[in-house]
Amino acid sequence: KIIASFANSRGGWLVIGIADDDHAVCPVPRLSADYGQLIGELAAGTFSRPSFDVRFIADPDAPDQGLSWCV
């Protein structure tokens, strides 16, 4: 649903590691697979594939965890 909404609008920000209900930080592990590759595979089935850029921001206290965001 999120990828389709990005494709049907002017895009936005998707932050992975922030709770929906109270916006608390919930760090996610740094994956050995690239988040961009995973999101690209999910978007491959959409009619109008949106362009996107994915970044991982590591937690300074725990570099193997952090936030991932997609623009």
Coordinates of C-alpha atoms in Angstrom, one line a residue:
K1 CA 0.0 0.0 0.0
I2 CA 2.8 2.4 0.8
I3 CA 4.7 1.8 -2.4
A4 CA 1.5 2.3 -4.4
S5 CA 0.7 5.5 -2.6
F6 CA 4.2 6.8 -3.4
A7 CA 3.7 5.9 -7.1
N8 CA 0.3 7.6 -7.2
S9 CA 1.5 10.8 -5.5
R10 CA 4.5 13.1 -5.3
G11 CA 6.3 10.6 -3.0
G12 CA 7.3 11.2 0.5
W13 CA 9.3 9.7 3.3
L14 CA 9.1 6.1 4.6
V15 CA 11.0 5.7 7.9
I16 CA 11.6 2.2 9.1
G17 CA 12.3 2.1 12.8
I18 CA 9.7 4.6 14.1
A19 CA 6.6 3.3 15.9
D20 CA 3.3 4.4 14.2
D21 CA 1.3 4.9 17.4
D22 CA 3.6 7.0 19.6
H23 CA 6.5 7.8 17.1
A24 CA 9.1 6.2 19.5
V25 CA 12.4 5.1 18.0
C26 CA 12.5 1.4 17.5
P27 CA 15.9 0.6 15.9
V28 CA 16.0 -2.1 13.3
P29 CA 19.0 -4.3 12.6
R30 CA 21.3 -3.5 9.7
L31 CA 20.4 -6.2 7.2
S32 CA 23.0 -8.0 5.2
A33 CA 20.6 -7.4 2.2
D34 CA 20.2 -3.9 1.0
Y35 CA 16.9 -2.2 1.9
G36 CA 16.9 -0.6 -1.5
Q37 CA 17.0 -4.1 -3.2
L38 CA 14.2 -5.3 -1.0
I39 CA 12.0 -2.3 -1.6
G40 CA 12.8 -2.5 -5.3
E41 CA 11.7 -6.1 -5.5
L42 CA 8.4 -5.1 -3.8
A43 CA 7.9 -2.2 -6.2
A44 CA 8.6 -4.3 -9.3
G45 CA 5.0 -5.5 -9.4
T46 CA 3.6 -2.0 -9.4
F47 CA 2.2 -0.4 -12.6
S48 CA 4.1 2.8 -12.1
R49 CA 7.3 2.0 -10.2
P50 CA 8.4 5.1 -8.2
S51 CA 12.0 6.2 -8.1
F52 CA 13.4 6.1 -4.6
D53 CA 16.6 6.4 -2.6
V54 CA 17.2 4.4 0.6
R55 CA 19.6 5.3 3.4
F56 CA 20.5 3.6 6.7
I57 CA 21.3 5.8 9.6
A58 CA 23.3 3.8 12.2
D59 CA 22.8 4.3 16.0
P60 CA 26.1 5.7 17.2
D61 CA 25.9 3.5 20.3
A62 CA 25.0 0.4 18.4
P63 CA 26.2 0.6 14.7
D64 CA 24.5 -2.7 13.8
Q65 CA 21.1 -1.0 14.5
G66 CA 19.4 2.2 13.4
L67 CA 16.8 3.7 11.1
S68 CA 16.3 3.2 7.5
W69 CA 14.5 5.8 5.4
C70 CA 13.3 5.9 1.9
V71 CA 12.7 9.0 -0.2

